[in-house]
Amino acid sequence: MLRHAISPARRFSQIPHEILRHRDLNADAVRLLCWQLSLPDGVNEALSKTAERAGIRKVAFLRAKGQLKLAGYVHEWREQGPGGRWATRQLVSNVPLSAAEAASLRSRPPVDSAPADTRPAAGEPTGRAVGRHPEKTPEGNTSTPPPPEAPEAHRLVDELTALDPRLRVPRAMVPELAGLAARWLEAGHLADAVQESIARCLPGRGSPIHRPGGLLRYILREVPPVAPPPPPLPAPRVTGLRECESGRHGQAYLFRPLADEDRCPTCHPASPTGPRSPAPAPSGPALARAALRKRL
């Protein structure tokens, strides 16, 4: 493979390799994001207008925007203006942002906005502090080491295929997903609870998952707080009660024994009143007198 590339001296943009080589972004999504990042400062152009100029049709544009939102490169909000009209506010970044990070950038004023009475700073302009080649080659390994992976988090990611066969992610994404899962474990979540949270966010069994790595990244990005344990249940009121074993009651009769007796105070032989016999059934004259009292 031969390559011939000349670095441009002007009219170029710096695009991270993570965008150009992103596994979960198709060609339209990468093209749309690169066009937006190449716009000059102060240009307020919607994503739909950029897609129209880039030759991306409507269906492909909606699919590309969905991929960019899922990967964290695009965030948008619906907000109502002073006149009551609704508008969509969009944020495009060259690095993936979480919902909280995007919300913090949303509340900041634009970079190119400044008060009208701002005066230029005193002194002569100076050169750029970044973007130049170092004067001396640094010694040693200056690359950023990857974050340490917890063995339990790595095992959790490896067992996701047992949870759902559709969650087969590329091996290159396993360290990133393990780092996200480690944040859940450090917050106090158990591995089973993390898998249950992932299972609740998955589509139905009949729906395919085209990019499981991007979906898992989206699910694990926000770490929810650990739910407090439920309060203890109150003690049941029947604690300490015992069923009378005399057999004289028509149904189960519970009583609270004083020692180890197996009969209630009414049926116990040692009861002051002794065992009570069932009341005799009323005779014929007694029934007649009761009926007469009811009529009177």
mmCIF file of C-alpha atoms in Angstrom:
data_model
loop_
_atom_site.group_PDB
_atom_site.id
_atom_site.type_symbol
_atom_site.label_atom_id
_atom_site.label_comp_id
_atom_site.label_asym_id
_atom_site.label_seq_id
_atom_site.Cartn_x
_atom_site.Cartn_y
_atom_site.Cartn_z
ATOM 1 C CA MET A 1 0.000 0.000 0.000
ATOM 2 C CA LEU A 2 1.505 3.321 -1.150
ATOM 3 C CA ARG A 3 0.285 6.643 0.215
ATOM 4 C CA HIS A 4 0.989 10.155 -1.039
ATOM 5 C CA ALA A 5 -0.332 12.930 1.209
ATOM 6 C CA ILE A 6 0.596 16.612 1.338
ATOM 7 C CA SER A 7 -0.355 18.533 4.478
ATOM 8 C CA PRO A 8 -2.550 21.489 3.495
ATOM 9 C CA ALA A 9 -1.289 24.939 4.382
ATOM 10 C CA ARG A 10 -4.790 26.486 4.645
ATOM 11 C CA ARG A 11 -8.497 25.600 4.577
ATOM 12 C CA PHE A 12 -8.222 22.420 6.615
ATOM 13 C CA SER A 13 -9.772 21.035 9.792
ATOM 14 C CA GLN A 14 -8.347 18.825 12.498
ATOM 15 C CA ILE A 15 -10.590 15.770 12.901
ATOM 16 C CA PRO A 16 -9.779 13.190 15.616
ATOM 17 C CA HIS A 17 -9.074 9.669 14.469
ATOM 18 C CA GLU A 18 -11.788 8.443 16.848
ATOM 19 C CA ILE A 19 -14.366 10.041 14.530
ATOM 20 C CA LEU A 20 -12.897 8.861 11.233
ATOM 21 C CA ARG A 21 -12.466 5.290 12.505
ATOM 22 C CA HIS A 22 -15.593 5.066 14.663
ATOM 23 C CA ARG A 23 -17.153 1.622 14.368
ATOM 24 C CA ASP A 24 -20.701 2.772 15.211
ATOM 25 C CA LEU A 25 -20.867 5.685 12.719
ATOM 26 C CA ASN A 26 -21.622 5.106 9.058
ATOM 27 C CA ALA A 27 -20.203 7.204 6.237
ATOM 28 C CA ASP A 28 -23.083 9.711 6.294
ATOM 29 C CA ALA A 29 -22.700 10.282 10.034
ATOM 30 C CA VAL A 30 -18.932 10.860 9.735
ATOM 31 C CA ARG A 31 -19.448 13.168 6.740
ATOM 32 C CA LEU A 32 -22.146 15.171 8.545
ATOM 33 C CA LEU A 33 -20.024 15.569 11.687
ATOM 34 C CA CYS A 34 -16.901 16.559 9.730
ATOM 35 C CA TRP A 35 -18.860 19.172 7.777
ATOM 36 C CA GLN A 36 -20.189 20.690 10.985
ATOM 37 C CA LEU A 37 -16.764 20.743 12.638
ATOM 38 C CA SER A 38 -15.233 22.400 9.564
ATOM 39 C CA LEU A 39 -17.622 25.387 9.657
ATOM 40 C CA PRO A 40 -16.020 28.721 10.617
ATOM 41 C CA ASP A 41 -16.581 30.163 14.081
ATOM 42 C CA GLY A 42 -19.826 32.075 14.395
ATOM 43 C CA VAL A 43 -21.666 30.201 11.618
ATOM 44 C CA ASN A 44 -25.072 29.077 12.946
ATOM 45 C CA GLU A 45 -26.136 26.287 10.593
ATOM 46 C CA ALA A 46 -28.582 23.530 11.512
ATOM 47 C CA LEU A 47 -27.688 19.897 10.958
ATOM 48 C CA SER A 48 -30.452 19.518 8.364
ATOM 49 C CA LYS A 49 -29.008 22.395 6.312
ATOM 50 C CA THR A 50 -25.514 20.887 6.529
ATOM 51 C CA ALA A 51 -26.863 17.524 5.385
ATOM 52 C CA GLU A 52 -28.554 19.201 2.422
ATOM 53 C CA ARG A 53 -25.314 20.867 1.378
ATOM 54 C CA ALA A 54 -23.398 17.607 1.879
ATOM 55 C CA GLY A 55 -25.797 15.706 -0.378
ATOM 56 C CA ILE A 56 -27.278 13.532 2.396
ATOM 57 C CA ARG A 57 -30.933 12.713 1.824
ATOM 58 C CA LYS A 58 -33.626 12.899 4.503
ATOM 59 C CA VAL A 59 -33.784 9.230 5.544
ATOM 60 C CA ALA A 60 -29.998 8.910 5.578
ATOM 61 C CA PHE A 61 -29.770 12.184 7.520
ATOM 62 C CA LEU A 62 -32.156 10.962 10.224
ATOM 63 C CA ARG A 63 -30.197 7.729 10.548
ATOM 64 C CA ALA A 64 -26.875 9.600 10.720
ATOM 65 C CA LYS A 65 -28.159 12.065 13.307
ATOM 66 C CA GLY A 66 -29.472 9.209 15.441
ATOM 67 C CA GLN A 67 -26.054 7.542 15.384
ATOM 68 C CA LEU A 68 -24.318 10.794 16.339
ATOM 69 C CA LYS A 69 -26.727 11.338 19.233
ATOM 70 C CA LEU A 70 -26.259 7.774 20.431
ATOM 71 C CA ALA A 71 -22.464 8.148 20.295
ATOM 72 C CA GLY A 72 -22.575 11.467 22.213
ATOM 73 C CA TYR A 73 -21.358 13.793 19.439
ATOM 74 C CA VAL A 74 -24.726 15.557 18.963
ATOM 75 C CA HIS A 75 -27.175 16.796 21.608
ATOM 76 C CA GLU A 76 -30.346 18.762 21.007
ATOM 77 C CA TRP A 77 -33.068 20.343 23.123
ATOM 78 C CA ARG A 78 -36.524 21.779 22.416
ATOM 79 C CA GLU A 79 -37.013 25.194 24.012
ATOM 80 C CA GLN A 80 -39.657 27.906 23.835
ATOM 81 C CA GLY A 81 -38.679 31.484 23.054
ATOM 82 C CA PRO A 82 -40.088 34.709 24.505
ATOM 83 C CA GLY A 83 -42.750 34.917 21.776
ATOM 84 C CA GLY A 84 -44.016 31.412 22.521
ATOM 85 C CA ARG A 85 -42.442 29.843 19.433
ATOM 86 C CA TRP A 86 -40.615 26.541 19.838
ATOM 87 C CA ALA A 87 -37.144 25.989 18.424
ATOM 88 C CA THR A 88 -34.536 23.224 18.483
ATOM 89 C CA ARG A 89 -31.115 24.005 19.931
ATOM 90 C CA GLN A 90 -28.302 21.707 18.817
ATOM 91 C CA LEU A 91 -24.812 21.072 20.163
ATOM 92 C CA VAL A 92 -22.058 19.429 18.087
ATOM 93 C CA SER A 93 -18.719 18.397 19.612
ATOM 94 C CA ASN A 94 -15.606 16.594 18.411
ATOM 95 C CA VAL A 95 -15.551 14.397 21.550
ATOM 96 C CA PRO A 96 -18.369 12.300 23.042
ATOM 97 C CA LEU A 97 -20.223 14.180 25.781
ATOM 98 C CA SER A 98 -22.615 12.876 28.405
ATOM 99 C CA ALA A 99 -26.003 14.476 28.963
ATOM 100 C CA ALA A 100 -24.725 16.322 32.042
ATOM 101 C CA GLU A 101 -21.630 17.638 30.232
ATOM 102 C CA ALA A 102 -23.733 18.799 27.294
ATOM 103 C CA ALA A 103 -26.173 20.542 29.635
ATOM 104 C CA SER A 104 -23.302 22.434 31.293
ATOM 105 C CA LEU A 105 -22.067 23.636 27.885
ATOM 106 C CA ARG A 106 -25.616 24.605 26.932
ATOM 107 C CA SER A 107 -25.840 27.057 29.835
ATOM 108 C CA ARG A 108 -22.601 28.859 28.853
ATOM 109 C CA PRO A 109 -22.654 31.854 26.501
ATOM 110 C CA PRO A 110 -21.251 31.365 22.983
ATOM 111 C CA VAL A 111 -17.521 31.722 22.586
ATOM 112 C CA ASP A 112 -17.774 34.496 20.010
ATOM 113 C CA SER A 113 -20.241 36.569 22.061
ATOM 114 C CA ALA A 114 -18.756 39.465 24.010
ATOM 115 C CA PRO A 115 -20.227 42.663 25.514
ATOM 116 C CA ALA A 116 -20.343 45.641 23.177
ATOM 117 C CA ASP A 117 -18.241 47.802 25.470
ATOM 118 C CA THR A 118 -15.396 45.294 25.756
ATOM 119 C CA ARG A 119 -12.042 46.927 25.107
ATOM 120 C CA PRO A 120 -9.041 45.060 23.694
ATOM 121 C CA ALA A 121 -6.455 43.920 26.173
ATOM 122 C CA ALA A 122 -3.370 46.026 26.564
ATOM 123 C CA GLY A 123 -0.065 44.907 25.136
ATOM 124 C CA GLU A 124 1.142 43.344 21.938
ATOM 125 C CA PRO A 125 -0.386 40.145 20.580
ATOM 126 C CA THR A 126 1.547 37.021 21.439
ATOM 127 C CA GLY A 127 1.995 33.770 19.582
ATOM 128 C CA ARG A 128 -0.192 30.741 20.092
ATOM 129 C CA ALA A 129 0.626 28.694 23.152
ATOM 130 C CA VAL A 130 -0.520 25.442 21.580
ATOM 131 C CA GLY A 131 -0.330 23.931 18.136
ATOM 132 C CA ARG A 132 3.436 24.272 17.673
ATOM 133 C CA HIS A 133 6.064 21.568 17.488
ATOM 134 C CA PRO A 134 8.036 21.085 20.699
ATOM 135 C CA GLU A 135 11.512 22.554 20.638
ATOM 136 C CA LYS A 136 12.960 19.356 22.096
ATOM 137 C CA THR A 137 11.802 15.794 21.802
ATOM 138 C CA PRO A 138 10.432 14.682 25.189
ATOM 139 C CA GLU A 139 12.100 11.709 26.777
ATOM 140 C CA GLY A 140 10.327 8.616 27.989
ATOM 141 C CA ASN A 141 6.838 7.356 27.293
ATOM 142 C CA THR A 142 4.458 10.341 27.140
ATOM 143 C CA SER A 143 1.362 8.412 26.095
ATOM 144 C CA THR A 144 -1.602 8.385 28.461
ATOM 145 C CA PRO A 145 -1.866 4.964 30.116
ATOM 146 C CA PRO A 146 -5.263 3.294 29.871
ATOM 147 C CA PRO A 147 -7.397 3.307 33.023
ATOM 148 C CA PRO A 148 -7.008 0.214 35.200
ATOM 149 C CA GLU A 149 -9.715 -2.369 34.663
ATOM 150 C CA ALA A 150 -11.402 -4.153 37.541
ATOM 151 C CA PRO A 151 -11.476 -7.930 36.969
ATOM 152 C CA GLU A 152 -15.111 -8.040 38.060
ATOM 153 C CA ALA A 153 -16.076 -5.344 35.554
ATOM 154 C CA HIS A 154 -14.237 -7.175 32.761
ATOM 155 C CA ARG A 155 -16.006 -10.402 33.736
ATOM 156 C CA LEU A 156 -19.343 -8.566 33.730
ATOM 157 C CA VAL A 157 -18.818 -7.404 30.151
ATOM 158 C CA ASP A 158 -17.707 -10.872 29.026
ATOM 159 C CA GLU A 159 -20.884 -12.418 30.477
ATOM 160 C CA LEU A 160 -23.236 -10.087 28.604
ATOM 161 C CA THR A 161 -23.539 -12.560 25.729
ATOM 162 C CA ALA A 162 -25.020 -15.047 28.208
ATOM 163 C CA LEU A 163 -27.520 -12.355 29.207
ATOM 164 C CA ASP A 164 -28.486 -11.749 25.582
ATOM 165 C CA PRO A 165 -26.753 -13.263 22.501
ATOM 166 C CA ARG A 166 -27.259 -9.974 20.649
ATOM 167 C CA LEU A 167 -24.748 -8.230 22.963
ATOM 168 C CA ARG A 168 -21.665 -9.542 21.153
ATOM 169 C CA VAL A 169 -19.330 -6.531 21.080
ATOM 170 C CA PRO A 170 -15.987 -6.159 19.277
ATOM 171 C CA ARG A 171 -12.984 -7.063 21.391
ATOM 172 C CA ALA A 172 -11.577 -3.573 20.888
ATOM 173 C CA MET A 173 -14.516 -2.077 22.813
ATOM 174 C CA VAL A 174 -14.274 -4.424 25.807
ATOM 175 C CA PRO A 175 -11.756 -2.246 27.758
ATOM 176 C CA GLU A 176 -13.924 0.854 27.278
ATOM 177 C CA LEU A 177 -17.097 -0.948 28.389
ATOM 178 C CA ALA A 178 -15.259 -2.521 31.318
ATOM 179 C CA GLY A 179 -14.172 0.948 32.452
ATOM 180 C CA LEU A 180 -17.793 2.154 32.312
ATOM 181 C CA ALA A 181 -18.986 -0.912 34.214
ATOM 182 C CA ALA A 182 -16.294 -0.328 36.848
ATOM 183 C CA ARG A 183 -17.854 3.070 37.604
ATOM 184 C CA TRP A 184 -21.154 1.317 38.421
ATOM 185 C CA LEU A 185 -19.391 -1.124 40.725
ATOM 186 C CA GLU A 186 -17.460 1.655 42.460
ATOM 187 C CA ALA A 187 -20.757 3.495 43.083
ATOM 188 C CA GLY A 188 -22.067 0.483 45.003
ATOM 189 C CA HIS A 189 -24.068 -1.386 42.351
ATOM 190 C CA LEU A 190 -23.842 -5.169 42.279
ATOM 191 C CA ALA A 191 -22.970 -7.006 39.071
ATOM 192 C CA ASP A 192 -26.443 -8.586 38.925
ATOM 193 C CA ALA A 193 -28.045 -5.153 39.306
ATOM 194 C CA VAL A 194 -25.942 -3.783 36.432
ATOM 195 C CA GLN A 195 -27.038 -6.647 34.173
ATOM 196 C CA GLU A 196 -30.684 -6.108 35.154
ATOM 197 C CA SER A 197 -30.392 -2.407 34.249
ATOM 198 C CA ILE A 198 -28.927 -3.362 30.857
ATOM 199 C CA ALA A 199 -31.671 -5.941 30.252
ATOM 200 C CA ARG A 200 -34.402 -3.355 30.961
ATOM 201 C CA CYS A 201 -32.979 -1.023 28.281
ATOM 202 C CA LEU A 202 -32.720 -3.635 25.524
ATOM 203 C CA PRO A 203 -35.304 -3.826 22.724
ATOM 204 C CA GLY A 204 -37.624 -6.812 22.416
ATOM 205 C CA ARG A 205 -36.268 -10.259 21.664
ATOM 206 C CA GLY A 206 -37.457 -10.095 18.069
ATOM 207 C CA SER A 207 -35.656 -6.805 17.335
ATOM 208 C CA PRO A 208 -32.043 -6.970 16.123
ATOM 209 C CA ILE A 209 -29.252 -4.902 17.701
ATOM 210 C CA HIS A 210 -26.989 -3.691 14.906
ATOM 211 C CA ARG A 211 -24.412 -1.919 17.101
ATOM 212 C CA PRO A 212 -24.369 -3.522 20.560
ATOM 213 C CA GLY A 213 -21.181 -1.707 21.566
ATOM 214 C CA GLY A 214 -22.682 1.737 21.033
ATOM 215 C CA LEU A 215 -25.885 0.729 22.811
ATOM 216 C CA LEU A 216 -23.986 -0.564 25.846
ATOM 217 C CA ARG A 217 -21.858 2.589 25.912
ATOM 218 C CA TYR A 218 -25.044 4.680 25.948
ATOM 219 C CA ILE A 219 -26.642 2.586 28.736
ATOM 220 C CA LEU A 220 -23.563 2.530 30.992
ATOM 221 C CA ARG A 221 -22.589 6.184 30.501
ATOM 222 C CA GLU A 222 -24.845 7.547 33.270
ATOM 223 C CA VAL A 223 -24.417 5.909 36.698
ATOM 224 C CA PRO A 224 -27.664 6.136 38.715
ATOM 225 C CA PRO A 225 -27.546 6.396 42.505
ATOM 226 C CA VAL A 226 -27.841 3.194 44.476
ATOM 227 C CA ALA A 227 -31.369 2.668 45.777
ATOM 228 C CA PRO A 228 -31.602 2.596 49.602
ATOM 229 C CA PRO A 229 -32.540 -0.752 51.169
ATOM 230 C CA PRO A 230 -36.256 -1.219 51.911
ATOM 231 C CA PRO A 231 -37.372 -0.582 55.510
ATOM 232 C CA PRO A 232 -37.799 -3.670 57.691
ATOM 233 C CA LEU A 233 -41.258 -5.155 57.793
ATOM 234 C CA PRO A 234 -43.220 -4.695 61.040
ATOM 235 C CA ALA A 235 -43.499 -7.715 63.297
ATOM 236 C CA PRO A 236 -46.737 -9.632 62.688
ATOM 237 C CA ARG A 237 -49.407 -9.348 65.367
ATOM 238 C CA VAL A 238 -49.799 -13.126 65.562
ATOM 239 C CA THR A 239 -46.270 -13.615 66.853
ATOM 240 C CA GLY A 240 -46.377 -15.732 70.018
ATOM 241 C CA LEU A 241 -49.931 -17.002 69.514
ATOM 242 C CA ARG A 242 -50.783 -20.690 69.614
ATOM 243 C CA GLU A 243 -53.713 -22.740 68.381
ATOM 244 C CA CYS A 244 -55.917 -24.436 70.964
ATOM 245 C CA GLU A 245 -55.704 -28.225 70.636
ATOM 246 C CA SER A 246 -58.809 -29.128 72.640
ATOM 247 C CA GLY A 247 -60.931 -29.643 69.549
ATOM 248 C CA ARG A 248 -63.959 -27.978 71.178
ATOM 249 C CA HIS A 249 -63.938 -24.933 68.905
ATOM 250 C CA GLY A 250 -65.653 -24.988 65.535
ATOM 251 C CA GLN A 251 -62.610 -23.431 63.848
ATOM 252 C CA ALA A 252 -58.976 -22.672 64.651
ATOM 253 C CA TYR A 253 -58.815 -20.669 67.878
ATOM 254 C CA LEU A 254 -55.601 -18.778 68.723
ATOM 255 C CA PHE A 255 -54.539 -17.748 72.202
ATOM 256 C CA ARG A 256 -51.381 -16.392 73.841
ATOM 257 C CA PRO A 257 -50.001 -19.000 76.262
ATOM 258 C CA LEU A 258 -48.483 -17.976 79.571
ATOM 259 C CA ALA A 259 -46.182 -21.016 79.703
ATOM 260 C CA ASP A 260 -46.223 -24.124 77.525
ATOM 261 C CA GLU A 261 -49.946 -24.932 77.726
ATOM 262 C CA ASP A 262 -51.584 -26.280 74.587
ATOM 263 C CA ARG A 263 -55.168 -25.271 75.448
ATOM 264 C CA CYS A 264 -56.780 -21.897 75.793
ATOM 265 C CA PRO A 265 -57.828 -20.644 79.258
ATOM 266 C CA THR A 266 -61.447 -21.596 78.524
ATOM 267 C CA CYS A 267 -60.632 -25.233 77.722
ATOM 268 C CA HIS A 268 -57.737 -25.731 80.167
ATOM 269 C CA PRO A 269 -58.607 -28.075 83.068
ATOM 270 C CA ALA A 270 -56.850 -25.777 85.540
ATOM 271 C CA SER A 271 -58.990 -22.807 84.531
ATOM 272 C CA PRO A 272 -60.989 -21.312 87.450
ATOM 273 C CA THR A 273 -64.208 -21.797 85.539
ATOM 274 C CA GLY A 274 -63.210 -25.244 84.259
ATOM 275 C CA PRO A 275 -63.921 -26.464 80.801
ATOM 276 C CA ARG A 276 -67.074 -24.973 79.493
ATOM 277 C CA SER A 277 -69.626 -27.190 77.827
ATOM 278 C CA PRO A 278 -71.446 -25.929 74.803
ATOM 279 C CA ALA A 279 -74.683 -24.046 75.567
ATOM 280 C CA PRO A 280 -77.840 -26.219 75.172
ATOM 281 C CA ALA A 281 -79.921 -25.614 72.117
ATOM 282 C CA PRO A 282 -83.142 -23.685 72.822
ATOM 283 C CA SER A 283 -86.247 -25.895 73.099
ATOM 284 C CA GLY A 284 -89.607 -25.365 71.455
ATOM 285 C CA PRO A 285 -91.186 -23.146 74.190
ATOM 286 C CA ALA A 286 -88.064 -21.024 74.358
ATOM 287 C CA LEU A 287 -88.204 -20.436 70.614
ATOM 288 C CA ALA A 288 -91.881 -19.448 70.892
ATOM 289 C CA ARG A 289 -91.171 -16.948 73.684
ATOM 290 C CA ALA A 290 -88.304 -15.397 71.655
ATOM 291 C CA ALA A 291 -90.565 -15.024 68.619
ATOM 292 C CA LEU A 292 -93.307 -13.381 70.774
ATOM 293 C CA ARG A 293 -90.781 -10.867 72.197
ATOM 294 C CA LYS A 294 -89.718 -9.936 68.651
ATOM 295 C CA ARG A 295 -93.343 -9.259 67.636
ATOM 296 C CA LEU A 296 -93.917 -7.082 70.686
#
